[in-house]
Amino acid sequence: MWNRATVHFQLKQISQLFLALNSISKLRIMEMRRIGQMIYNRYLGSREAQMRSVLLTLSQRDGKPQPPAPVTNFRLVSSNPGRKLYIYEESSETPLVAKHNDFHRFPIYLTEVSEKTDPYWFHDSTPWSTISFTELAYTNNHSGGDFYSDLLGLEYPKEEFTVIMPVYNRLYRARKTIEGFRDVPHIHSVLVVFNNPNLNPADTEWPTINVPLKILRFKRNSLNNRFLPNNQIETEAVLAIDDDSCLTADEITFGFNPSEKLINTDRNGLKFSSQRTWRTNRASIVGQVSRSFTTEDKNLSYPVQCTPSYSMVLTNAAFLHKLHSVCETSPVCDQFCKKSCPSYSALTQHQRFHFTASVFS
């Protein structure tokens, strides 16, 4: 990142410095100023930033990773392993060791620090993490047919996603939605964000599905609880979905898995390419429900109409990387977004998530 904000010259080329500086385009000058301002704000802007930069440099020289990014921790209260049902409550405990579950990817502290992540914390995975060389040695070019290609391996390792669904008092509708996940492949676990502090989730008859069902009981009610990073998310992909969602199993699978060989058709008979999925756009928000904005009398509105283009994908049924939650709650990322967009604080949760996705993608 430092090389993108500076111009390097050897002493013997100092006579050509003036001509070289004049040859730099205005677009590159603006980009260098942006990177330079980011470096100053992140590493030198305050005494706290300077002290953190010194500690970051010392730890990197010793080859030590940064502390794990802060998450909301939960402790197990009750469980029913036979039904794969687990109930958790918020805990103040902090993990001392960072987890790195995906052996297919290099940890972020072994790669170049990106401007899109907070360098003071350890992230076990990012949308830009490098795939290990063992996976690149078995890339799938389909030259030997699907059977031999599957034996050699895919371009990306097979992965799953975590479903996060908020629940308050529509328990009957939530149970019906959870039952619909039985026919959806690639699900690692289902996390129910239980926002009602007046009800006990153990008193509810939860359905039995073929993946672990984890009930996360929060201390306060907030629609943003599902966007908070927590220690129960073990996959990179996260499906944020409402308890009254009407998505079918085929629609959810199509939005996640890029290995579909057939052309998919929606309810209206329209055909879509299988490449516009989350696994091929890991830094983006991929979903089924979209909105387009219109301006009438200087008023901004998002009508529910079918249009050929859209402005955002609503996060009530969308795939996203779990790093989006970390970026949403990180003070460094929050300051960067506020400086990039003066009206960032006035945006809705959907708009803020999409602005974060546009900045960090």
Tab-separated table of C-alpha atoms in Angstrom:
chain	number	residue	atom	x	y	z
A	1	MET	CA	0.000	0.000	0.000
A	2	TRP	CA	2.942	2.348	0.674
A	3	ASN	CA	4.231	1.834	-2.880
A	4	ARG	CA	0.892	3.024	-4.274
A	5	ALA	CA	1.208	6.383	-2.487
A	6	THR	CA	4.860	7.208	-3.234
A	7	VAL	CA	7.158	7.768	-6.213
A	8	HIS	CA	10.542	6.016	-6.109
A	9	PHE	CA	13.620	7.426	-7.806
A	10	GLN	CA	17.285	6.586	-7.753
A	11	LEU	CA	19.751	9.358	-7.044
A	12	LYS	CA	21.309	9.080	-10.499
A	13	GLN	CA	17.882	9.759	-12.063
A	14	ILE	CA	17.229	12.930	-10.090
A	15	SER	CA	17.640	15.058	-13.210
A	16	GLN	CA	14.541	13.401	-14.696
A	17	LEU	CA	12.391	13.937	-11.604
A	18	PHE	CA	10.558	17.002	-12.916
A	19	LEU	CA	9.613	15.345	-16.216
A	20	ALA	CA	8.504	12.162	-14.457
A	21	LEU	CA	6.262	14.042	-12.028
A	22	ASN	CA	4.631	15.975	-14.873
A	23	SER	CA	3.878	12.705	-16.673
A	24	ILE	CA	1.747	11.390	-13.795
A	25	SER	CA	-1.939	11.563	-14.686
A	26	LYS	CA	-4.456	13.431	-12.551
A	27	LEU	CA	-6.339	10.210	-11.891
A	28	ARG	CA	-3.225	8.576	-10.430
A	29	ILE	CA	-2.481	11.699	-8.376
A	30	MET	CA	-5.968	11.518	-6.850
A	31	GLU	CA	-5.487	7.828	-6.086
A	32	MET	CA	-2.081	8.485	-4.491
A	33	ARG	CA	-3.574	11.247	-2.365
A	34	ARG	CA	-6.358	8.936	-1.235
A	35	ILE	CA	-3.915	6.194	-0.261
A	36	GLY	CA	-1.621	8.711	1.423
A	37	GLN	CA	-4.480	10.130	3.473
A	38	MET	CA	-5.507	6.611	4.440
A	39	ILE	CA	-1.953	5.770	5.570
A	40	TYR	CA	-1.772	8.938	7.645
A	41	ASN	CA	-5.148	8.422	9.309
A	42	ARG	CA	-4.485	4.754	10.019
A	43	TYR	CA	-0.868	4.815	11.220
A	44	LEU	CA	0.098	8.414	12.078
A	45	GLY	CA	-3.078	10.433	12.615
A	46	SER	CA	-3.080	10.268	16.427
A	47	ARG	CA	-0.865	9.136	19.276
A	48	GLU	CA	-3.001	6.053	19.698
A	49	ALA	CA	-2.533	5.204	16.013
A	50	GLN	CA	1.229	5.787	16.289
A	51	MET	CA	1.514	3.493	19.297
A	52	ARG	CA	-0.546	0.790	17.591
A	53	SER	CA	1.646	1.120	14.493
A	54	VAL	CA	4.797	0.585	16.589
A	55	LEU	CA	3.316	-2.515	18.213
A	56	LEU	CA	2.128	-3.771	14.820
A	57	THR	CA	5.624	-3.390	13.346
A	58	LEU	CA	7.285	-5.178	16.273
A	59	SER	CA	4.841	-8.094	16.151
A	60	GLN	CA	5.242	-8.484	12.385
A	61	ARG	CA	9.034	-8.517	12.686
A	62	ASP	CA	8.761	-11.313	15.245
A	63	GLY	CA	6.343	-13.205	12.984
A	64	LYS	CA	3.498	-13.079	15.489
A	65	PRO	CA	-0.140	-12.724	14.399
A	66	GLN	CA	-2.361	-9.964	15.665
A	67	PRO	CA	-5.050	-10.628	18.284
A	68	PRO	CA	-8.284	-12.055	16.858
A	69	ALA	CA	-10.859	-9.559	15.660
A	70	PRO	CA	-13.444	-8.855	18.380
A	71	VAL	CA	-16.634	-10.857	18.097
A	72	THR	CA	-19.724	-11.479	20.206
A	73	ASN	CA	-19.046	-14.620	22.215
A	74	PHE	CA	-21.695	-17.117	23.276
A	75	ARG	CA	-21.594	-19.896	25.859
A	76	LEU	CA	-23.560	-23.120	25.622
A	77	VAL	CA	-26.547	-23.226	27.993
A	78	SER	CA	-28.342	-26.419	26.953
A	79	SER	CA	-28.094	-28.922	24.149
A	80	ASN	CA	-29.835	-31.894	22.601
A	81	PRO	CA	-27.218	-33.675	20.444
A	82	GLY	CA	-29.776	-36.179	19.180
A	83	ARG	CA	-31.814	-33.386	17.594
A	84	LYS	CA	-28.723	-31.231	16.868
A	85	LEU	CA	-30.257	-28.421	18.919
A	86	TYR	CA	-28.029	-26.058	20.900
A	87	ILE	CA	-28.999	-22.963	22.911
A	88	TYR	CA	-26.422	-20.253	23.634
A	89	GLU	CA	-26.350	-17.036	25.625
A	90	GLU	CA	-24.084	-14.013	25.360
A	91	SER	CA	-20.816	-14.283	27.245
A	92	SER	CA	-18.157	-11.748	28.199
A	93	GLU	CA	-15.320	-14.232	27.676
A	94	THR	CA	-12.725	-13.307	25.063
A	95	PRO	CA	-10.814	-15.937	23.048
A	96	LEU	CA	-7.053	-15.740	23.520
A	97	VAL	CA	-6.131	-17.761	20.430
A	98	ALA	CA	-7.333	-16.994	16.922
A	99	LYS	CA	-8.903	-19.821	14.947
A	100	HIS	CA	-7.923	-20.602	11.376
A	101	ASN	CA	-10.320	-23.273	10.163
A	102	ASP	CA	-9.744	-23.188	6.409
A	103	PHE	CA	-6.499	-24.962	5.528
A	104	HIS	CA	-7.054	-24.191	1.837
A	105	ARG	CA	-6.227	-20.520	2.359
A	106	PHE	CA	-3.272	-18.675	3.786
A	107	PRO	CA	-3.924	-16.693	6.978
A	108	ILE	CA	-4.237	-12.987	6.364
A	109	TYR	CA	-1.144	-12.196	8.419
A	110	LEU	CA	0.986	-14.201	5.957
A	111	THR	CA	-0.164	-12.099	3.011
A	112	GLU	CA	0.205	-8.444	2.160
A	113	VAL	CA	-1.837	-6.203	4.439
A	114	SER	CA	-4.713	-4.827	2.402
A	115	GLU	CA	-6.201	-1.374	2.701
A	116	LYS	CA	-9.598	-3.048	2.890
A	117	THR	CA	-8.995	-4.758	6.231
A	118	ASP	CA	-8.051	-3.596	9.698
A	119	PRO	CA	-4.325	-4.457	10.080
A	120	TYR	CA	-4.450	-4.399	13.878
A	121	TRP	CA	-6.633	-7.506	14.097
A	122	PHE	CA	-6.303	-11.074	12.896
A	123	HIS	CA	-8.876	-12.212	10.303
A	124	ASP	CA	-8.998	-15.956	9.690
A	125	SER	CA	-10.277	-15.362	6.149
A	126	THR	CA	-11.156	-12.573	3.748
A	127	PRO	CA	-12.719	-12.493	0.267
A	128	TRP	CA	-9.229	-11.783	-1.074
A	129	SER	CA	-7.371	-14.539	0.813
A	130	THR	CA	-4.933	-16.490	-1.334
A	131	ILE	CA	-5.778	-20.107	-2.096
A	132	SER	CA	-3.010	-22.541	-1.191
A	133	PHE	CA	-0.799	-23.966	-3.921
A	134	THR	CA	-2.084	-27.505	-3.370
A	135	GLU	CA	-5.485	-26.387	-4.649
A	136	LEU	CA	-4.020	-24.538	-7.646
A	137	ALA	CA	-2.197	-27.702	-8.673
A	138	TYR	CA	-5.532	-29.415	-9.332
A	139	THR	CA	-7.497	-26.741	-11.155
A	140	ASN	CA	-10.457	-28.076	-13.086
A	141	ASN	CA	-10.458	-27.314	-16.823
A	142	HIS	CA	-13.074	-30.027	-17.603
A	143	SER	CA	-10.767	-31.528	-20.251
A	144	GLY	CA	-11.189	-35.031	-18.869
A	145	GLY	CA	-14.911	-34.973	-18.256
A	146	ASP	CA	-16.870	-34.273	-15.107
A	147	PHE	CA	-16.053	-37.635	-13.510
A	148	TYR	CA	-12.265	-37.221	-13.615
A	149	SER	CA	-12.512	-33.502	-12.878
A	150	ASP	CA	-14.371	-34.210	-9.649
A	151	LEU	CA	-11.697	-36.732	-8.669
A	152	LEU	CA	-8.887	-34.232	-9.276
A	153	GLY	CA	-10.582	-31.416	-7.440
A	154	LEU	CA	-12.342	-28.143	-8.164
A	155	GLU	CA	-10.881	-24.684	-8.573
A	156	TYR	CA	-12.255	-23.813	-5.153
A	157	PRO	CA	-12.533	-26.289	-2.294
A	158	LYS	CA	-16.021	-27.449	-1.514
A	159	GLU	CA	-17.512	-25.205	1.136
A	160	GLU	CA	-20.712	-24.551	3.022
A	161	PHE	CA	-22.523	-21.509	4.350
A	162	THR	CA	-24.104	-20.478	7.635
A	163	VAL	CA	-27.720	-19.315	7.820
A	164	ILE	CA	-28.437	-16.406	10.188
A	165	MET	CA	-32.102	-15.648	10.861
A	166	PRO	CA	-33.495	-13.147	13.409
A	167	VAL	CA	-36.559	-14.127	15.445
A	168	TYR	CA	-38.648	-12.098	17.874
A	169	ASN	CA	-42.233	-13.303	18.369
A	170	ARG	CA	-43.207	-14.902	15.033
A	171	LEU	CA	-42.117	-18.311	16.264
A	172	TYR	CA	-44.575	-20.296	14.153
A	173	ARG	CA	-43.414	-18.637	10.945
A	174	ALA	CA	-39.786	-19.060	11.977
A	175	ARG	CA	-40.264	-22.798	12.524
A	176	LYS	CA	-41.765	-23.152	9.046
A	177	THR	CA	-38.808	-21.319	7.519
A	178	ILE	CA	-36.331	-23.510	9.401
A	179	GLU	CA	-38.109	-26.650	8.200
A	180	GLY	CA	-37.585	-25.444	4.627
A	181	PHE	CA	-33.802	-25.660	5.120
A	182	ARG	CA	-33.973	-29.467	5.185
A	183	ASP	CA	-33.873	-29.630	1.387
A	184	VAL	CA	-31.083	-27.048	0.975
A	185	PRO	CA	-27.582	-28.473	0.399
A	186	HIS	CA	-24.297	-26.836	1.446
A	187	ILE	CA	-25.687	-25.603	4.801
A	188	HIS	CA	-23.185	-25.877	7.640
A	189	SER	CA	-25.463	-24.718	10.459
A	190	VAL	CA	-28.489	-22.516	11.139
A	191	LEU	CA	-28.096	-19.692	13.672
A	192	VAL	CA	-31.319	-18.255	15.080
A	193	VAL	CA	-30.782	-14.758	16.490
A	194	PHE	CA	-33.306	-14.788	19.350
A	195	ASN	CA	-34.054	-11.116	20.041
A	196	ASN	CA	-36.956	-11.463	22.492
A	197	PRO	CA	-35.567	-11.051	26.047
A	198	ASN	CA	-38.967	-11.875	27.585
A	199	LEU	CA	-39.177	-15.394	26.148
A	200	ASN	CA	-37.088	-18.450	26.889
A	201	PRO	CA	-36.011	-20.224	23.676
A	202	ALA	CA	-35.894	-23.518	25.578
A	203	ASP	CA	-39.696	-23.389	25.951
A	204	THR	CA	-40.179	-23.397	22.174
A	205	GLU	CA	-40.549	-26.605	20.176
A	206	TRP	CA	-37.875	-26.144	17.517
A	207	PRO	CA	-37.941	-28.343	14.400
A	208	THR	CA	-35.371	-31.047	13.784
A	209	ILE	CA	-33.191	-30.578	10.699
A	210	ASN	CA	-30.162	-32.400	9.322
A	211	VAL	CA	-27.669	-29.682	10.373
A	212	PRO	CA	-26.938	-28.120	13.778
A	213	LEU	CA	-29.572	-25.595	14.877
A	214	LYS	CA	-28.076	-23.012	17.241
A	215	ILE	CA	-30.271	-20.553	19.149
A	216	LEU	CA	-28.317	-17.406	20.067
A	217	ARG	CA	-30.093	-15.485	22.815
A	218	PHE	CA	-29.149	-11.792	22.881
A	219	LYS	CA	-29.543	-9.552	25.904
A	220	ARG	CA	-31.190	-6.719	23.977
A	221	ASN	CA	-33.512	-6.535	21.005
A	222	SER	CA	-32.013	-5.101	17.829
A	223	LEU	CA	-32.474	-5.841	14.144
A	224	ASN	CA	-28.724	-5.362	13.738
A	225	ASN	CA	-27.873	-8.323	15.989
A	226	ARG	CA	-27.729	-10.640	12.992
A	227	PHE	CA	-24.980	-8.468	11.483
A	228	LEU	CA	-22.761	-8.670	14.572
A	229	PRO	CA	-19.763	-11.012	14.220
A	230	ASN	CA	-19.971	-13.940	16.615
A	231	ASN	CA	-17.885	-16.978	17.452
A	232	GLN	CA	-20.494	-19.450	16.155
A	233	ILE	CA	-19.927	-18.554	12.488
A	234	GLU	CA	-17.464	-21.147	11.185
A	235	THR	CA	-17.828	-20.516	7.439
A	236	GLU	CA	-16.855	-17.647	5.184
A	237	ALA	CA	-20.261	-17.485	3.505
A	238	VAL	CA	-23.231	-16.208	5.483
A	239	LEU	CA	-26.859	-16.227	4.351
A	240	ALA	CA	-28.727	-13.414	6.106
A	241	ILE	CA	-32.415	-14.208	5.840
A	242	ASP	CA	-35.657	-13.083	7.517
A	243	ASP	CA	-37.973	-15.416	9.393
A	244	ASP	CA	-40.744	-14.826	6.820
A	245	SER	CA	-38.621	-15.542	3.760
A	246	CYS	CA	-40.295	-17.291	0.821
A	247	LEU	CA	-37.152	-18.449	-1.004
A	248	THR	CA	-37.165	-22.007	-2.286
A	249	ALA	CA	-34.335	-24.494	-1.861
A	250	ASP	CA	-33.387	-24.156	-5.547
A	251	GLU	CA	-33.180	-20.359	-5.302
A	252	ILE	CA	-30.921	-20.514	-2.248
A	253	THR	CA	-28.688	-23.149	-3.834
A	254	PHE	CA	-28.448	-21.192	-7.066
A	255	GLY	CA	-27.393	-18.041	-5.218
A	256	PHE	CA	-24.484	-19.826	-3.524
A	257	ASN	CA	-23.113	-22.686	-5.602
A	258	PRO	CA	-21.345	-21.844	-8.903
A	259	SER	CA	-20.904	-25.474	-9.956
A	260	GLU	CA	-24.386	-25.786	-11.443
A	261	LYS	CA	-24.034	-27.199	-14.958
A	262	LEU	CA	-27.563	-26.297	-16.102
A	263	ILE	CA	-29.040	-22.951	-16.980
A	264	ASN	CA	-31.308	-21.952	-14.102
A	265	THR	CA	-34.807	-20.627	-14.679
A	266	ASP	CA	-36.734	-18.500	-12.213
A	267	ARG	CA	-40.494	-18.450	-11.597
A	268	ASN	CA	-41.079	-16.094	-14.538
A	269	GLY	CA	-39.222	-18.310	-16.993
A	270	LEU	CA	-36.164	-16.035	-17.225
A	271	LYS	CA	-32.819	-17.767	-17.626
A	272	PHE	CA	-29.720	-16.694	-15.737
A	273	SER	CA	-26.069	-17.655	-15.966
A	274	SER	CA	-24.821	-19.759	-13.065
A	275	GLN	CA	-21.685	-17.614	-12.781
A	276	ARG	CA	-23.509	-14.735	-11.055
A	277	THR	CA	-23.326	-16.438	-7.678
A	278	TRP	CA	-21.662	-15.636	-4.373
A	279	ARG	CA	-18.775	-18.076	-4.731
A	280	THR	CA	-17.645	-16.295	-7.889
A	281	ASN	CA	-18.259	-12.839	-6.328
A	282	ARG	CA	-17.037	-13.383	-2.787
A	283	ALA	CA	-16.562	-9.693	-1.932
A	284	SER	CA	-20.072	-8.726	-3.060
A	285	ILE	CA	-23.542	-9.066	-1.594
A	286	VAL	CA	-25.513	-11.581	-3.677
A	287	GLY	CA	-29.244	-11.971	-3.110
A	288	GLN	CA	-32.667	-12.464	-4.595
A	289	VAL	CA	-34.524	-9.349	-3.357
A	290	SER	CA	-33.471	-6.078	-5.006
A	291	ARG	CA	-34.598	-2.459	-4.986
A	292	SER	CA	-34.147	0.484	-7.365
A	293	PHE	CA	-34.273	4.051	-6.140
A	294	THR	CA	-36.281	6.860	-7.698
A	295	THR	CA	-36.299	10.586	-7.009
A	296	GLU	CA	-39.595	12.469	-7.072
A	297	ASP	CA	-39.794	16.058	-5.827
A	298	LYS	CA	-36.272	15.664	-4.438
A	299	ASN	CA	-37.433	12.731	-2.299
A	300	LEU	CA	-35.578	9.427	-2.452
A	301	SER	CA	-37.730	6.289	-2.469
A	302	TYR	CA	-37.245	2.572	-3.104
A	303	PRO	CA	-40.480	1.251	-4.662
A	304	VAL	CA	-41.197	-2.464	-4.933
A	305	GLN	CA	-41.252	-2.781	-8.705
A	306	CYS	CA	-39.654	-5.080	-11.244
A	307	THR	CA	-37.023	-3.078	-13.104
A	308	PRO	CA	-34.233	-4.134	-15.491
A	309	SER	CA	-31.637	-2.607	-13.154
A	310	TYR	CA	-31.340	-2.294	-9.390
A	311	SER	CA	-29.550	-0.137	-6.843
A	312	MET	CA	-29.119	-2.581	-3.989
A	313	VAL	CA	-29.791	-6.118	-2.840
A	314	LEU	CA	-31.711	-6.245	0.430
A	315	THR	CA	-29.990	-8.112	3.224
A	316	ASN	CA	-33.182	-9.895	4.287
A	317	ALA	CA	-32.227	-12.666	1.832
A	318	ALA	CA	-28.617	-12.288	0.724
A	319	PHE	CA	-25.252	-14.021	0.787
A	320	LEU	CA	-22.286	-12.074	2.125
A	321	HIS	CA	-18.830	-12.702	3.524
A	322	LYS	CA	-18.558	-12.732	7.294
A	323	LEU	CA	-15.893	-10.008	7.052
A	324	HIS	CA	-18.686	-7.560	6.207
A	325	SER	CA	-19.897	-7.877	9.793
A	326	VAL	CA	-16.405	-7.186	11.112
A	327	CYS	CA	-16.070	-4.145	8.857
A	328	GLU	CA	-19.481	-2.894	9.953
A	329	THR	CA	-18.498	-2.987	13.642
A	330	SER	CA	-14.802	-2.025	13.348
A	331	PRO	CA	-13.998	1.548	14.512
A	332	VAL	CA	-11.290	1.916	11.852
A	333	CYS	CA	-13.619	0.859	9.041
A	334	ASP	CA	-16.411	2.998	10.472
A	335	GLN	CA	-14.185	6.092	10.446
A	336	PHE	CA	-13.078	5.328	6.892
A	337	CYS	CA	-16.683	4.997	5.686
A	338	LYS	CA	-17.736	8.209	7.425
A	339	LYS	CA	-14.900	10.139	5.789
A	340	SER	CA	-15.694	8.612	2.385
A	341	CYS	CA	-19.431	9.337	2.697
A	342	PRO	CA	-20.516	12.345	4.814
A	343	SER	CA	-24.096	11.002	5.033
A	344	TYR	CA	-22.974	7.508	6.100
A	345	SER	CA	-24.530	7.812	9.572
A	346	ALA	CA	-27.932	8.665	8.065
A	347	LEU	CA	-28.032	5.581	5.832
A	348	THR	CA	-30.239	2.608	6.589
A	349	GLN	CA	-28.739	-0.757	7.493
A	350	HIS	CA	-29.191	-2.052	3.937
A	351	GLN	CA	-27.586	1.081	2.483
A	352	ARG	CA	-24.679	0.983	4.947
A	353	PHE	CA	-23.974	-2.657	4.166
A	354	HIS	CA	-23.959	-1.953	0.449
A	355	PHE	CA	-21.708	1.061	0.886
A	356	THR	CA	-19.325	-1.089	2.930
A	357	ALA	CA	-19.432	-3.760	0.221
A	358	SER	CA	-18.638	-1.198	-2.493
A	359	VAL	CA	-15.696	0.172	-0.489
A	360	PHE	CA	-14.205	-3.172	0.564
A	361	SER	CA	-14.834	-5.091	-2.677
